[in-house]
XYZ file of C-alpha atoms in Angstrom:
587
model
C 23.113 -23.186 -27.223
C 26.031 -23.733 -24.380
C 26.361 -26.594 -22.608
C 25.501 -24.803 -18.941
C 22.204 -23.403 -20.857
C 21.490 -26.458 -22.137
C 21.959 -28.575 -18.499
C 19.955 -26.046 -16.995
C 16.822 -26.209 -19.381
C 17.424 -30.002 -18.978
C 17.492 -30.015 -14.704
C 14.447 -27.660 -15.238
C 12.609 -30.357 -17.291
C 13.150 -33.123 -15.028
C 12.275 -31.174 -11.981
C 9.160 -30.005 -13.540
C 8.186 -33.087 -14.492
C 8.999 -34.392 -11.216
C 6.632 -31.788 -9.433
C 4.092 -32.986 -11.643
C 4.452 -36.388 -10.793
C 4.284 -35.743 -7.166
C 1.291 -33.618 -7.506
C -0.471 -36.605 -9.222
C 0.611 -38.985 -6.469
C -1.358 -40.162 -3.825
C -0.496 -40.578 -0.644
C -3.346 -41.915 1.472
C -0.830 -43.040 4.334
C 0.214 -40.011 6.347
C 2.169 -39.739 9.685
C 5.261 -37.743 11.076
C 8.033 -38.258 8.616
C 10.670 -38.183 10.884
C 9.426 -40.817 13.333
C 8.413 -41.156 17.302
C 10.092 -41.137 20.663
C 9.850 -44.765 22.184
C 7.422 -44.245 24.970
C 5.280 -41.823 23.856
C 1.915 -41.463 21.125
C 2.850 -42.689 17.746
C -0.035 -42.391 15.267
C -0.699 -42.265 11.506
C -3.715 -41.918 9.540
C -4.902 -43.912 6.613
C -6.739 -42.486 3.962
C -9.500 -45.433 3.589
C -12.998 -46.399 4.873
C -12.918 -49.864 3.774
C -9.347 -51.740 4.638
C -9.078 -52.408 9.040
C -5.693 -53.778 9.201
C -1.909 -52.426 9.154
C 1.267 -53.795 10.077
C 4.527 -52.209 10.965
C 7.567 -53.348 9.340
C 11.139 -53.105 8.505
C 11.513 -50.812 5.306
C 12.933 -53.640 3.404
C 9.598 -55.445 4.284
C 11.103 -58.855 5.200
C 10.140 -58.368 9.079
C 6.694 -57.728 10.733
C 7.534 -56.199 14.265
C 3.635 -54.995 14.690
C 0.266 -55.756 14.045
C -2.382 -53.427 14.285
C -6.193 -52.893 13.595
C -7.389 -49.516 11.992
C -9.812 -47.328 14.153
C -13.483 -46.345 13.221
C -13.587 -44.426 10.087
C -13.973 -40.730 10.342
C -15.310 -38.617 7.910
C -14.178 -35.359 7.338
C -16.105 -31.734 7.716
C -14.440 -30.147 4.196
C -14.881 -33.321 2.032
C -16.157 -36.400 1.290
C -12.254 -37.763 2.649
C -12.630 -40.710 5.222
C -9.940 -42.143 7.550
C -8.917 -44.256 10.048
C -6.193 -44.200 13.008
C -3.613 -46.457 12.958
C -2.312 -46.462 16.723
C 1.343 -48.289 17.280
C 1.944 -46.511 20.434
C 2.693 -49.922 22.605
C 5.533 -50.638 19.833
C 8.424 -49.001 21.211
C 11.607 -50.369 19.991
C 14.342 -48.520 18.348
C 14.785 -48.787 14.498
C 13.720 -47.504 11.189
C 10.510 -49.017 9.865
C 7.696 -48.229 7.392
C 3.984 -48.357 8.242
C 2.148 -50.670 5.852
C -1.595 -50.803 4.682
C -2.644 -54.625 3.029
C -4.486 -53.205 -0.586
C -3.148 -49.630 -0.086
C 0.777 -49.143 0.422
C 3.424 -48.548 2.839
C 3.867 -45.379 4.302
C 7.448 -43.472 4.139
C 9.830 -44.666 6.856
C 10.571 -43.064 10.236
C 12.704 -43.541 12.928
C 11.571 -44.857 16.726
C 14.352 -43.265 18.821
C 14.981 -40.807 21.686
C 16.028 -37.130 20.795
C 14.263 -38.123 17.079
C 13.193 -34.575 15.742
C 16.657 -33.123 17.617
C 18.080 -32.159 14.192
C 14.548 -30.848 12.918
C 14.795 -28.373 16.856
C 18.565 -27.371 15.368
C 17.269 -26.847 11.685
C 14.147 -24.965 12.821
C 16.344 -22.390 14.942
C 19.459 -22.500 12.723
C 17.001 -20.932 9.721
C 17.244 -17.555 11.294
C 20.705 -17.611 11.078
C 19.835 -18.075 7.265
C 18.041 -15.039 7.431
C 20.491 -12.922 8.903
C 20.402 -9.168 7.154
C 23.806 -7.269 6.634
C 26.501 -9.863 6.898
C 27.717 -12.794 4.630
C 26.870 -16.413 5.397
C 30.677 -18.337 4.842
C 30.325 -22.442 3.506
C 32.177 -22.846 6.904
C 28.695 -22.152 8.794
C 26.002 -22.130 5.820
C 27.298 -24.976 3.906
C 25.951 -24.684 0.261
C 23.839 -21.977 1.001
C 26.353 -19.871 1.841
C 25.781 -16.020 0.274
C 27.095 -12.424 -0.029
C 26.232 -10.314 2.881
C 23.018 -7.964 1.797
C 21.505 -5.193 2.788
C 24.453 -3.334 5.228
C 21.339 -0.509 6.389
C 23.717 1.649 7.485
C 22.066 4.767 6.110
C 18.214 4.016 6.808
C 16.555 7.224 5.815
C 13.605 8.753 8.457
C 10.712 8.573 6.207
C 8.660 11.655 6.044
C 6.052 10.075 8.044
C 8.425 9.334 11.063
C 10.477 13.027 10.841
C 10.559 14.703 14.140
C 12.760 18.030 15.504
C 15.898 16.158 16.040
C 15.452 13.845 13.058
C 14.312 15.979 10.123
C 13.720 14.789 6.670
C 16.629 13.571 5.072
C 18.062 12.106 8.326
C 19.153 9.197 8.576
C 20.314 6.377 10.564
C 22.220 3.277 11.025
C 20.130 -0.163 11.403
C 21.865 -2.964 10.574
C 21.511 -6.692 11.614
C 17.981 -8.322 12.192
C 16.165 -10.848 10.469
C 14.520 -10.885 6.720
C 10.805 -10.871 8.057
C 9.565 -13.708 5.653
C 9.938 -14.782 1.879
C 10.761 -10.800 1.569
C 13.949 -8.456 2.404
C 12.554 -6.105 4.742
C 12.810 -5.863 8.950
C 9.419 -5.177 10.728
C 9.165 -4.631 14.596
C 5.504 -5.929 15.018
C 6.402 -9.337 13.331
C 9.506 -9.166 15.286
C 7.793 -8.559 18.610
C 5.886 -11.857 18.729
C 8.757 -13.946 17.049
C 11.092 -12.563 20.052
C 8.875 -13.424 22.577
C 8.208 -16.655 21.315
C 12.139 -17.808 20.959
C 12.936 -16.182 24.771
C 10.427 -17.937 26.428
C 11.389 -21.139 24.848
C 14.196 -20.494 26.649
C 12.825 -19.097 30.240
C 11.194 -22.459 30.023
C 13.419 -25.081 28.658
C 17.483 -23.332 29.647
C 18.831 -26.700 30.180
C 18.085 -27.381 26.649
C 18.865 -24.538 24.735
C 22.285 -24.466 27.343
C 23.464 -27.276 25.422
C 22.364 -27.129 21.686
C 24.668 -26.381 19.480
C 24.105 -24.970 16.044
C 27.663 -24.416 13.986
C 27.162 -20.509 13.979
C 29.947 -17.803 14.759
C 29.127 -17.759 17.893
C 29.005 -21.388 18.777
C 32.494 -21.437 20.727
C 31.187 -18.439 23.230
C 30.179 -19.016 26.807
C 26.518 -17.899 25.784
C 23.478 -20.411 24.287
C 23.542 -20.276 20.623
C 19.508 -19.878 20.801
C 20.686 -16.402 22.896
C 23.608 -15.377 20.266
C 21.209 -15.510 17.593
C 17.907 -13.818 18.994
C 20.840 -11.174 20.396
C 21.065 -10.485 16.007
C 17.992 -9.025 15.958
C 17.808 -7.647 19.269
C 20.539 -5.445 18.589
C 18.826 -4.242 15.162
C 15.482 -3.876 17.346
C 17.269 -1.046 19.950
C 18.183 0.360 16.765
C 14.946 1.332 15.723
C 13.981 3.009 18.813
C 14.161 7.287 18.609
C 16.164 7.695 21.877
C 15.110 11.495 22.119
C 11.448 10.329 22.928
C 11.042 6.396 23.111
C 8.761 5.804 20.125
C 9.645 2.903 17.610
C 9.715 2.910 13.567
C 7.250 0.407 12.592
C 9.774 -1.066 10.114
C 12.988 -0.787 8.244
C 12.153 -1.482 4.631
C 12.110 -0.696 1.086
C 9.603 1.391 -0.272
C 8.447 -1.716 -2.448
C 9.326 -4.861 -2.417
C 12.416 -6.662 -4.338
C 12.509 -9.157 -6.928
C 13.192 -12.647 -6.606
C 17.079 -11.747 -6.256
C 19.929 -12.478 -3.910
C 19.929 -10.013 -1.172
C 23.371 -8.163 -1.975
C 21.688 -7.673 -5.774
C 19.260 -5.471 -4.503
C 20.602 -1.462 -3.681
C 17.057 -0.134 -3.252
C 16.470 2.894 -0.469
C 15.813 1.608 3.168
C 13.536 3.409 4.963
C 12.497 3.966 9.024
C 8.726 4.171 8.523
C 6.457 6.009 11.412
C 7.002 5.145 14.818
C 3.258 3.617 16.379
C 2.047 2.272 19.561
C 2.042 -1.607 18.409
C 5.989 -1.293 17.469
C 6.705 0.772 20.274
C 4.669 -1.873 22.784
C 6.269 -5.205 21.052
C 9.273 -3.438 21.400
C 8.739 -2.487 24.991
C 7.633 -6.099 25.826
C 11.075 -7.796 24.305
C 13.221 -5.701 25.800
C 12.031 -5.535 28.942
C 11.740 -9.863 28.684
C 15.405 -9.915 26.630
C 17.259 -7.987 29.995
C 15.637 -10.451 32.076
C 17.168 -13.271 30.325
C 20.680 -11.511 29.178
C 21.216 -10.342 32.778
C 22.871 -13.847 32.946
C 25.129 -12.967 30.842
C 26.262 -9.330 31.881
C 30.098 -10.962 31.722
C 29.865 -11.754 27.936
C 27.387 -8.588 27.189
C 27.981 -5.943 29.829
C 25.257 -3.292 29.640
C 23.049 -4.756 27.498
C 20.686 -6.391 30.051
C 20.814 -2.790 31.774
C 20.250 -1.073 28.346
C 17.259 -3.491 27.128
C 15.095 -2.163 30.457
C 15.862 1.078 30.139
C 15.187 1.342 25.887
C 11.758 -0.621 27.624
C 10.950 1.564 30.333
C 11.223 4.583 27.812
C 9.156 2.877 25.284
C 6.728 2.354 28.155
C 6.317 5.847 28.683
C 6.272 7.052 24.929
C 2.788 4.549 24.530
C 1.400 6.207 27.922
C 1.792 9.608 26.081
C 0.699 8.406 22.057
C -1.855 5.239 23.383
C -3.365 5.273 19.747
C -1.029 5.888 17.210
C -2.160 3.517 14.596
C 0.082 2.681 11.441
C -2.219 2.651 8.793
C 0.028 2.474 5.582
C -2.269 3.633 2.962
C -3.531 6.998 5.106
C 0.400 7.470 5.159
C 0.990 6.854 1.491
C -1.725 9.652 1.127
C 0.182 11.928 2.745
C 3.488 11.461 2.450
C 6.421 10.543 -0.384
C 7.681 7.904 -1.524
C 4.863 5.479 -1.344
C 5.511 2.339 0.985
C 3.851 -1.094 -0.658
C 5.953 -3.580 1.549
C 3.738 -5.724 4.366
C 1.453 -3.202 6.641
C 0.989 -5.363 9.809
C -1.076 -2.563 10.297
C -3.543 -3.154 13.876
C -6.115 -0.768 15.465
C -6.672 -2.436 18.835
C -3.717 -2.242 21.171
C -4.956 -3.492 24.298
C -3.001 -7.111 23.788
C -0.064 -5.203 23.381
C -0.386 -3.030 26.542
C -1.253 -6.368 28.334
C 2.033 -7.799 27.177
C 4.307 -5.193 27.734
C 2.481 -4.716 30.800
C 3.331 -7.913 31.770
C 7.095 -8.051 31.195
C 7.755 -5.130 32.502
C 6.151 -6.406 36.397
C 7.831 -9.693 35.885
C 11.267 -8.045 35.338
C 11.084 -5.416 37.712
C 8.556 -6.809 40.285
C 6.642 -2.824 40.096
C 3.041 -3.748 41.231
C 2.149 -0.433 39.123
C 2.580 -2.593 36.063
C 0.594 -5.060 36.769
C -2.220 -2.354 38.029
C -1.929 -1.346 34.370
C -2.132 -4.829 32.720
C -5.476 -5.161 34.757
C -7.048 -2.548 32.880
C -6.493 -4.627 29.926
C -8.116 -8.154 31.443
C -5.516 -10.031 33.920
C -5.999 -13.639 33.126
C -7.775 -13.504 28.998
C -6.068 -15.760 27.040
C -6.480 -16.284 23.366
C -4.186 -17.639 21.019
C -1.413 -16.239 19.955
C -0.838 -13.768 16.709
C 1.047 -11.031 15.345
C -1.451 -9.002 15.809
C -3.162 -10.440 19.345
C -0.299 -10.944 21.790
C -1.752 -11.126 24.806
C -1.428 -14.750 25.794
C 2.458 -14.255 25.645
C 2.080 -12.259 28.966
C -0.163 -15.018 30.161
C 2.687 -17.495 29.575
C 4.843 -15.466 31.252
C 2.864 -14.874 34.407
C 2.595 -18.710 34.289
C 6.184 -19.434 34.323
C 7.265 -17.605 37.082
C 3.688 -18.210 39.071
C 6.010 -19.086 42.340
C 7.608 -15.651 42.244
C 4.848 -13.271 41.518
C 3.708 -10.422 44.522
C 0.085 -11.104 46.129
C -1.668 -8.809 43.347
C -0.417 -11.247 40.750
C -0.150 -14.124 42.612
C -4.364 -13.697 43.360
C -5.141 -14.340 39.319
C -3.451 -17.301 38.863
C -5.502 -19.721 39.539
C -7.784 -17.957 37.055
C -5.413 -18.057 34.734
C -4.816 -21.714 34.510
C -8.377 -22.023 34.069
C -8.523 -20.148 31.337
C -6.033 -22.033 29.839
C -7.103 -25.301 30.058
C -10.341 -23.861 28.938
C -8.926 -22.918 25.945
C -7.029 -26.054 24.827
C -9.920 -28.186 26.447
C -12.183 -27.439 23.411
C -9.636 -28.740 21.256
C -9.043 -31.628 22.938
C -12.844 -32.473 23.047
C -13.476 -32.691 18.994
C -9.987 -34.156 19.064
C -11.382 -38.183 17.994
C -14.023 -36.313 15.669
C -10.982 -34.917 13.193
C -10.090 -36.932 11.085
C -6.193 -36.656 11.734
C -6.639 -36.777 15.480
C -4.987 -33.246 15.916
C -6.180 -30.084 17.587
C -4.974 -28.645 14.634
C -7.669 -28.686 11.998
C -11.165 -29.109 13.648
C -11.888 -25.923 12.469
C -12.161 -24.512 8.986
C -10.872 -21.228 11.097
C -7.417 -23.002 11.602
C -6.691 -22.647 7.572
C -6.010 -18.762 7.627
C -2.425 -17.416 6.011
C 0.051 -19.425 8.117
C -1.875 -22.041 9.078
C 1.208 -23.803 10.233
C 1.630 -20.877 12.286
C -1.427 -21.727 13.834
C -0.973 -25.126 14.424
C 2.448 -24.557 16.462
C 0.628 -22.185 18.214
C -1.251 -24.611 19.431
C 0.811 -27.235 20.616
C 2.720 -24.338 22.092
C -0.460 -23.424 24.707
C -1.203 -27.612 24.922
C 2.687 -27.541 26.107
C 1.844 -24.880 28.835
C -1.701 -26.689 29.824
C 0.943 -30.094 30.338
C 2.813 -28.023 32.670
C 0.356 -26.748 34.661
C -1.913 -29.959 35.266
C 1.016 -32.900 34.384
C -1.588 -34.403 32.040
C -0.205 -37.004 30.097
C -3.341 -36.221 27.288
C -1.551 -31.979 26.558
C 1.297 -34.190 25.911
C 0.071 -36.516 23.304
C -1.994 -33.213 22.036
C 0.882 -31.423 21.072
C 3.175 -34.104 19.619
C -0.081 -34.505 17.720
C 0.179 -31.210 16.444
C 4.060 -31.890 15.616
C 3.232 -34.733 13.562
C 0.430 -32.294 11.583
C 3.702 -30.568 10.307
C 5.686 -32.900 10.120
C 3.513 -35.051 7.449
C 0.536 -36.333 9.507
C -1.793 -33.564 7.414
C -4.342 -33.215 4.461
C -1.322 -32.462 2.306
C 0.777 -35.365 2.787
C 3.735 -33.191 3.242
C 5.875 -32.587 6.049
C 6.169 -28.723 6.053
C 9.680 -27.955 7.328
C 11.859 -27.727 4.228
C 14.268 -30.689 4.295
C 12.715 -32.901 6.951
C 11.416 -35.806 5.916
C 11.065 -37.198 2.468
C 8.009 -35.159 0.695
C 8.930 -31.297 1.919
C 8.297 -27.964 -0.058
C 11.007 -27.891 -2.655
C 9.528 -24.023 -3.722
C 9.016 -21.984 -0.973
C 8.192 -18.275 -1.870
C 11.530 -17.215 -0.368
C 13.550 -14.688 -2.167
C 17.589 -16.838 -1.352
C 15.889 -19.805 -1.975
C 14.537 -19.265 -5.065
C 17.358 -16.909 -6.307
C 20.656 -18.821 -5.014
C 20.712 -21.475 -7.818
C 20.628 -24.601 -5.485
C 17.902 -27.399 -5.913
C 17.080 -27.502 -2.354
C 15.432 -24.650 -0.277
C 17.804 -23.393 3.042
C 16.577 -25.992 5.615
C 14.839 -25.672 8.984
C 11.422 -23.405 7.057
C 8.563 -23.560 8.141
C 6.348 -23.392 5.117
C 2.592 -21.465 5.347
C 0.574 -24.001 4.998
C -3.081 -24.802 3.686
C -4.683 -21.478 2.766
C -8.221 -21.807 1.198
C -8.131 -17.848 0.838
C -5.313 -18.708 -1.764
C -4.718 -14.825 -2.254
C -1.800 -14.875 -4.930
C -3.995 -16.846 -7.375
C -1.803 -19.371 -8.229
C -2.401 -22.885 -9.167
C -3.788 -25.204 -6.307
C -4.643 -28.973 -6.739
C -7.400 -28.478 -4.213
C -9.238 -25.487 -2.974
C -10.818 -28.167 0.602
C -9.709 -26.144 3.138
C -7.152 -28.578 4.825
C -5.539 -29.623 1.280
C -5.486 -25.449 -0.222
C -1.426 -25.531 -0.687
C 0.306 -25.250 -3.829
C 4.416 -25.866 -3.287
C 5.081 -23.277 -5.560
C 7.579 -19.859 -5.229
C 4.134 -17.990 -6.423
C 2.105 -19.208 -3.581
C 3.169 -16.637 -1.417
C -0.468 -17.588 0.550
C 0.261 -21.069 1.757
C 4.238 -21.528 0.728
C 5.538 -18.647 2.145
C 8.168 -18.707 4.736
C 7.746 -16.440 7.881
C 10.226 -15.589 11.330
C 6.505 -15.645 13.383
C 5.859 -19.284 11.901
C 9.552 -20.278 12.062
C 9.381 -19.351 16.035
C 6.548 -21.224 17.489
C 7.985 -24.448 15.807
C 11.472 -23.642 17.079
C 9.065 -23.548 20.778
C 6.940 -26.212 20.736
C 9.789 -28.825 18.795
C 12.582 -27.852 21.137
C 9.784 -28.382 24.362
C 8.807 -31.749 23.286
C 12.289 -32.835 23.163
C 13.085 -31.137 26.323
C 10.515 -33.208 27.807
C 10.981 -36.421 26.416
C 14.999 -36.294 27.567
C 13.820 -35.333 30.991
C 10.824 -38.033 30.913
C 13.978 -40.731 29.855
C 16.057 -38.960 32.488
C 13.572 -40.239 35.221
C 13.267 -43.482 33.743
């Protein structure tokens, strides 16, 4: 046996055993790992129904800078697990400290500080760089993680399903750039529509921010947000996808199954432009049309492409008026046509939330009264929350951002709109001191689907919106609430962005994670999260719904990584610092 072999069988041992370890721990003290801004809600929850005292202290435990009681125990709706609240909200001086429980522990230590989760905002955004398809990541910009460019998709075959007059079989066509959807290696529009939408309104509502932020990419040294310069990498593989001889849109670029746990530039599988449908074609229509409202800015740095994103939208429009049902339904096409296609369907029947959306961008960025005449048809003011597959309330953001420019037929719903909001959010907010981690996140057994997390930025993403529209100090609290769910404050224990905080996933089901050779995932991922479905069948400590998550490469059902999960934390992190710096600004 060589030496290598043998250090690797050894650093396998030891990590192994240390995942078992960690599995066995328990960690009944949970709260935000990364810590709290000075004047705002800092909670943590203690597993116990018995102990009524906690203390905060420095983490070397010589200094007591808090005393606190424990709240009323709760008891929780998926098993016999009580808790109480520990509140240190009035303690507001900077420093690093530890929570501790007399009889139970201390707690993992955290920061009180202004601008604390800034570098978890620049990790969460900085992953998609990570996932950049068809270039090479240099140490210069990706540190250890740097990697062979994969995946060039400069010869994208048309599928047999998506073959048309001027694009017979056997054509094909050049697609490059994008983002790897997920743990996988393929590019999908519908995935891609709600994860651009997401990452340009952050920025139609928070520019100051993003203006500033930078993330040690190429493009850092440009005149243009880094936020922009990377959502511009996929937008420019997005107008790709787009037939130009009749405005429909592939569904996805992809393999026809999916690769192995490999490094992308291992894999020299087929790519493939899969049938053009009315959900692509609508997400499509919606980004663009919102992506030429926000590079038109920038026509010095991109001329054209502000210009080029409402016309590629405007066409799109018109393709959906024509083919208003064209469903993608992946295993009718595998029936019909060669090769097979087994990579992710994001397959939907009921487009009326994408109509409503693209609807909706296309009014706000040409001010056209017919388009909003058309997103009535589809319910004005409805909000729900947010999905790949139910995109409606992205419109309703929208419409609520620029409420003070809309035309008298828009301008009529919006009071309706902000009721329907807070209506929303308000049901959350009423079971919120019956849960026993005092989130919105979580009252509901509903919550735990496949990307839970997802869910639970999702959230704090609408309880962001509901604090802008009423100034309500309690949408605030809500949605850091929700932050600290992620961040460690959870059934789990863990925080879920991959290295924030001191108990992260170390095993996310993410191919250049799990295939580059380095002990620690790429940063900034936002891991699935509790799944009681637990569809891959691998090994979970618990199957309660809010503890279902196995830190595992299997577990592609609750440790998967995803661009639609990565986006609403980029949102709803990158708001709640925005806020906080303008909340110390006005101090």
């Amino acid at each position: 046996m060589t030496d290598r072999k043998y250090t690797s069988i050894l650093i396998a041992l030891l990590i192994g055993i240390t995942s078992c370890a960690q599995e066995k721990v328990q960690d009944p003290i949970r709260l935000n790992q990364i810590g709290f801004y000075p004047n705002a809600s800092k909670v943590a929850v203690v597993i116990t129904d018995t102990v009524s005292s906690f203390y905060i202290s420095t983490p070397d435990l010589k200094n007591k800078v808090f005393l606190g009681t424990l709240g009323e125990v709760r008891s929780s709706t998926f098993s016999s697990k009580k808790t109480r609240i520990a509140d240190f909200s009035k303690f507001t001086k900077d420093g690093t400290y530890v929570l501790v429980v007399p009889g139970i522990g201390q707690s993992y230590s955290f920061e009180i500080k202004n601008k604390v989760h800034d570098e978890v905002a620049k990790a969460s955004i900085k992953s998609f760089y990570f996932q950049r398809v068809s270039t090479s990541l240099s140490e210069q910009y990706a540190g250890k993680w740097k990697r062979k460019a994969g995946h060039p998709d400069n010869n994208v075959v048309i599928h047999p399903s998506a073959i048309s007059a001027k694009r017979p079989e056997g054509f094909s066509i050049s697609s490059p750039r994008g983002w790897y959807d997920a743990g996988d290696y393929n590019k999908y529009i519908v995935n891609s529509g709600i994860t651009m939408g997401t990452m340009l309104s952050a920025y139609e509502d928070f520019p100051i921010y993003f203006n500033e932020l930078n993330l040690n990419i190429p493009e850092s040294k440009n005149d243009v947000p880094d936020l922009l310069d990377e959502v511009l990498w996929n937008l420019r593989w997005m107008l790709t996808m787009q037939d130009p001889d009749d405005g429909g849109v592939y569904h996805k670029c992809t393999n026809a199954k999916f690769d192995g746990m490999v490094m992308p530039d291992f894999t020299k599988l087929p790519r493939y432009a899969v049938q053009k449908g009315t959900a692509a074609t609508l997400d499509f229509a919606a980004v663009t049309a919102l992506a030429s409202r926000v590079y038109r800015k920038y026509d010095k740095q991109f001329p054209g492409l502000a210009d080029s994103c409402l016309r590629a939208s405007v066409l799109a429009w018109q393709w959906t008026v024509k083919n208003p049902d064209v469903e993608y339904n992946q295993r009718a096409i595998n029936k019909q046509f060669d090769p097979d296609i087994t990579t992710g369907a994001y397959g939907d029947s009921d487009f009326k939330d994408e109509f409503s959306w693209a609807a909706t961008e296309l009014y706000l960025t040409t001010k056209d009264d017919a388009y909003y005449q058309s997103l009535l048809t589809f319910g004005a003011s409805t909000i729900t929350l947010p999905s790949w597959n139910n995109v409606r309330a992205l419109g309703q953001y929208s419409l609520l951002r620029f409420n003070k420019s809309l035309t008298p037929l828009a301008l009529k719903d919006d009071a309706e709109r902000k009721k329907n909001l807070l209506s929303m959010v308000d049901v959350w907010m009423n079971g919120l001191n019956q849960n026993i981690y005092q989130t919105a996140m979580g009252q509901s057994k509903k919550d735990f689907v496949w990307g839970s997390n997802g869910v639970c930025a999702n959230q704090g993403i609408a309880l962001m919106y509901a604090y802008q529209v009423s100034d309500d100090q309690k949408y605030l609290d809500a949605a850091i609430g929700n932050l600290d769910y992620m961040l460690g404050r959870n059934g789990t224990g863990y925080s879920f962005v991959t290295g924030s905080g001191d108990k992260t996933p170390m095993h996310p089901h993410h191919r250049p994670s799990e295939a580059d050779g380095i002990v620690d995932p790429i940063p900034g991922l936002l891991a699935g999260g509790s799944n009681p479905g637990m569809q891959d069948k691998c090994s979970y400590s618990s199957s309660v719904a809010d503890e279902a998550y196995s830190d595992t490469s299997c577990s592609y059902a609750s440790n998967e990584i995803a661009i639609n999960w990565n986006a609403p934390l980029v949102y709803l992190v990158s708001a709640i610092e925005a806020t906080q710096i303008k909340h110390q600004k006005a101090q």
